[in-house]
GROMACS .gro file of C-alpha atoms in nm:
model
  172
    1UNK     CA    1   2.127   2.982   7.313
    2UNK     CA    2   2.366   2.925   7.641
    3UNK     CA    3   2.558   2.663   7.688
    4UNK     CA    4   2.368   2.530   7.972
    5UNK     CA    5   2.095   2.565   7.757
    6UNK     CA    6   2.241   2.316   7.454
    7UNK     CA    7   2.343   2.147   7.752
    8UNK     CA    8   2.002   2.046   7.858
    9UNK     CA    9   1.882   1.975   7.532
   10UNK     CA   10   2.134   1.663   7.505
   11UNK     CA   11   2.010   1.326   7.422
   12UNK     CA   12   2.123   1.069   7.698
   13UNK     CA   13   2.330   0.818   7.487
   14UNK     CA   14   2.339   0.469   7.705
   15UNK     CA   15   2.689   0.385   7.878
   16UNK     CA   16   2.688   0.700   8.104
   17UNK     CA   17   2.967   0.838   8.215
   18UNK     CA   18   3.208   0.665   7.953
   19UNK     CA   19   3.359   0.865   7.674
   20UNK     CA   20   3.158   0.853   7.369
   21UNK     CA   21   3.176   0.985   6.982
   22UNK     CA   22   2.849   1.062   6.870
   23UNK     CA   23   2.720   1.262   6.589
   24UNK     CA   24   2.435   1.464   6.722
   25UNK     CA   25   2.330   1.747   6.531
   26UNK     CA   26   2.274   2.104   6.724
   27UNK     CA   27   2.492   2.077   7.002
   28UNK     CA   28   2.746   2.355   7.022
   29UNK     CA   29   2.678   2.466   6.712
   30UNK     CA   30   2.698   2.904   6.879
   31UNK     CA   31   3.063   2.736   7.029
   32UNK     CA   32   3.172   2.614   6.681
   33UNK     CA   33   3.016   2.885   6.459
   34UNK     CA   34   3.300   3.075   6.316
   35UNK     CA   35   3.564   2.912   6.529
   36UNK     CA   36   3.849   2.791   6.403
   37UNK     CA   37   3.981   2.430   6.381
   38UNK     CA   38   4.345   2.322   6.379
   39UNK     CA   39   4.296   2.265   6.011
   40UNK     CA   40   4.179   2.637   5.971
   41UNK     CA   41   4.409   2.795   6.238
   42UNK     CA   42   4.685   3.030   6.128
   43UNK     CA   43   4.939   2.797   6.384
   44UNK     CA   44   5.261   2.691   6.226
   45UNK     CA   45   5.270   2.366   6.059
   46UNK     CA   46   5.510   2.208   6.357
   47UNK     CA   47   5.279   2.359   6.643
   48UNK     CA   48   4.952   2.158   6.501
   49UNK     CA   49   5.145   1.863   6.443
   50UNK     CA   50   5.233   1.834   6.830
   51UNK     CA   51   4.893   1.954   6.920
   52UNK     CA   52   4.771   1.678   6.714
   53UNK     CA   53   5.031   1.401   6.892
   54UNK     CA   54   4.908   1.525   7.254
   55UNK     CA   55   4.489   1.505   7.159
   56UNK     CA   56   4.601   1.153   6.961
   57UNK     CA   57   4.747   1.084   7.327
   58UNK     CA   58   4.475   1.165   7.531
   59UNK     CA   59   4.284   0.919   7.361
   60UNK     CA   60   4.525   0.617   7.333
   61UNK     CA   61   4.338   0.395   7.612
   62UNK     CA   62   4.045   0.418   7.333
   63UNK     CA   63   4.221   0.319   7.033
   64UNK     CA   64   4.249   0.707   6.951
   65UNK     CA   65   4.052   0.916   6.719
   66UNK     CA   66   4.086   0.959   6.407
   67UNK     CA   67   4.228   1.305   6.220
   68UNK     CA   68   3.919   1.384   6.084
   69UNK     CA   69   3.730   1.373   6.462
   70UNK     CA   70   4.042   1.632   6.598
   71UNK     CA   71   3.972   1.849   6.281
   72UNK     CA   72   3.619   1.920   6.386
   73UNK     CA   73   3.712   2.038   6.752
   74UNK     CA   74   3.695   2.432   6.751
   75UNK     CA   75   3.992   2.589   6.831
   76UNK     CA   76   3.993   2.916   7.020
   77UNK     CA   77   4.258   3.167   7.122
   78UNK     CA   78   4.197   3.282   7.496
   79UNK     CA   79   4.391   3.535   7.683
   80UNK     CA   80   4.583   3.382   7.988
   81UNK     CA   81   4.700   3.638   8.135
   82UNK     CA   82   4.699   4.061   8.242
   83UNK     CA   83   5.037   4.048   8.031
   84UNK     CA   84   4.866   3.930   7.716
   85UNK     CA   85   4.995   3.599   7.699
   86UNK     CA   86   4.749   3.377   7.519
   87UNK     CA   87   4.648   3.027   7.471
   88UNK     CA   88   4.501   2.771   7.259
   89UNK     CA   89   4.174   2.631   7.396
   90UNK     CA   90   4.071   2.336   7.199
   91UNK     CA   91   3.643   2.183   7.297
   92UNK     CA   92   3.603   1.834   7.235
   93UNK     CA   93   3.280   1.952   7.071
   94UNK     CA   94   3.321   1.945   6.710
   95UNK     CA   95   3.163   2.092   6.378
   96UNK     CA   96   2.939   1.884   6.186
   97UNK     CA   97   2.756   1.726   6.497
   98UNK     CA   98   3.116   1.526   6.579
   99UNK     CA   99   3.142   1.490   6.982
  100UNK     CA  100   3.395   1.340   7.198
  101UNK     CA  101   3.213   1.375   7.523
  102UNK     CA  102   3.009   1.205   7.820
  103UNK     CA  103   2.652   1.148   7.800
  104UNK     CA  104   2.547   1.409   8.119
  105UNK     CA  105   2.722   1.676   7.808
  106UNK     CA  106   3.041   1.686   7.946
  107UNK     CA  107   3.332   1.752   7.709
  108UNK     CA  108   3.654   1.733   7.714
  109UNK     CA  109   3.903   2.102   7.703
  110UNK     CA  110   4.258   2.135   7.627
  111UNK     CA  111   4.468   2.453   7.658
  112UNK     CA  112   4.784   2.456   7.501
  113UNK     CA  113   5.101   2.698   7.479
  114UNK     CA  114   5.113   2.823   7.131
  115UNK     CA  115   5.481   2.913   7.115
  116UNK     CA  116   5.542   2.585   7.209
  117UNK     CA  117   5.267   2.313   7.152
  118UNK     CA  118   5.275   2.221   7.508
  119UNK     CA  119   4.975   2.085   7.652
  120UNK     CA  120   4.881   2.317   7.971
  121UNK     CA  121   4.563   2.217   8.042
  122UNK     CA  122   4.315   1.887   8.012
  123UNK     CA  123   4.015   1.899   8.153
  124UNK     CA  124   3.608   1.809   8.082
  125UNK     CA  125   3.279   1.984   8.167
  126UNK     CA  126   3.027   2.211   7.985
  127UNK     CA  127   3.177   2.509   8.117
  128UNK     CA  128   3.548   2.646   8.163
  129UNK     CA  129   3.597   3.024   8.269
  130UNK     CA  130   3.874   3.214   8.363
  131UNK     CA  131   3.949   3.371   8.695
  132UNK     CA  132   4.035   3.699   8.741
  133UNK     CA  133   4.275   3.551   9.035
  134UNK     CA  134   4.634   3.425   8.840
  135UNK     CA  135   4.889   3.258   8.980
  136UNK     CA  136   5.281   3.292   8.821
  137UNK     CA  137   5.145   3.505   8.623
  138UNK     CA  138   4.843   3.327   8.472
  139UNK     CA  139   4.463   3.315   8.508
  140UNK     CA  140   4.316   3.036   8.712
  141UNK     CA  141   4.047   2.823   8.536
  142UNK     CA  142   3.729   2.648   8.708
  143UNK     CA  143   3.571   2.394   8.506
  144UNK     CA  144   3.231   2.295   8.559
  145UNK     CA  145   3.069   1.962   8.492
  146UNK     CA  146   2.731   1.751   8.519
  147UNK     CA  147   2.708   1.447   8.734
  148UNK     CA  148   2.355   1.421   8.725
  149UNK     CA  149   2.061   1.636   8.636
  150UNK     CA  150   2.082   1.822   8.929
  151UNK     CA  151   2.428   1.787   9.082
  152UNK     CA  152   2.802   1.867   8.961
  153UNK     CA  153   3.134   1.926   9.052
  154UNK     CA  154   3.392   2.244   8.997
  155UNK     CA  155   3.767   2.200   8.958
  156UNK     CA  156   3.975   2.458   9.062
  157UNK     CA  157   4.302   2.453   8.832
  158UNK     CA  158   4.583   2.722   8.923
  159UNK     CA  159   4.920   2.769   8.695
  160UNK     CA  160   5.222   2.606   8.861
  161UNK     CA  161   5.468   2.753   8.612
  162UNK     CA  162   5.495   2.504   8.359
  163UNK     CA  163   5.098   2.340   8.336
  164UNK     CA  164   4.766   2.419   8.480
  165UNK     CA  165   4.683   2.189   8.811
  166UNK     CA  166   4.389   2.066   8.986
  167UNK     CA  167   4.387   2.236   9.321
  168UNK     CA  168   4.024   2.226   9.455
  169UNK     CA  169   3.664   2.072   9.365
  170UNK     CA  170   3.330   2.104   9.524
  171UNK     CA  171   3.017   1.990   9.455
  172UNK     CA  172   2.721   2.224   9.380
   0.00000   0.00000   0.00000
């Protein structure tokens, strides 16, 4: 099944719009079959360990999540570029029915460098795809998310050099 299709199978979960951890069996299971997590991942020991500072960070205003929620997020490596630099895209959509996301099925993505650690990209949606426009020397991303059951929004995010940035978003 698509991921709009899981998408519109989600159970509405009260505060909407607000960041939520729910276990909810099913949804996406086809993103995290066979994916690996940063607990599976081949990455060097001091690359996950920064990976795992910067997710711990992006969820400080909530208290933060615990290890075991950031060892259920699949962890994907995605091509970033014609020159066959890659990335590490983490989906806040984790194994064993473990979500970190909104309840219109939006969830947060993370792409980070994985020479480095550094976090490039932090976005949400149901959707991220890459361009086959780059800039300095990088694909471009558009992220699509839910707002309601019929509207949404894409962001536009273009490589500056060091991180990914938000350049454009329209409705649809």
């Amino acid at each position: 099944m698509s991921l709009r299709g899981r998408v519109k199978r989600i159970l509405i979960v009260g505060c909407f719009g607000s960041m939520i951890v729910v276990p909810f069996a099913g949804f996406g299971q086809a993103e995290t079959e066979g994916s690996d997590t940063l607990v599976t991942s081949h990455l060097a020991a001091p690359i996950k360990e920064r990976i795992y500072r910067e997710l711990k960070e992006e969820f400080s205003d909530g208290g933060g999540l615990e290890r075991s929620v950031l060892d259920a997020f699949p962890l994907k490596m995605i091509k970033l570029g014609p020159n066959g630099k890659q990335g590490i895209r983490i989906w806040g959509s984790g194994k064993d029915g473990v979500l970190v996301c909104g309840a219109t099925g939006n969830c947060p993505v993370w792409v980070f460098d994985p020479k480095t650690g550094d976090l490039l990209l932090s976005a949400n949606g149901w959707e991220l795809t890459l361009e086959s426009t780059r800039h300095n020397g990088r694909y471009d991303f558009v992220t699509r998310h839910n707002m309601s059951a019929d509207t949404g929004i894409r962001d536009w995010y273009q490589f500056d050099g060091h991180v990914y940035k938000q350049v454009r978003e329209t409705e649809y």
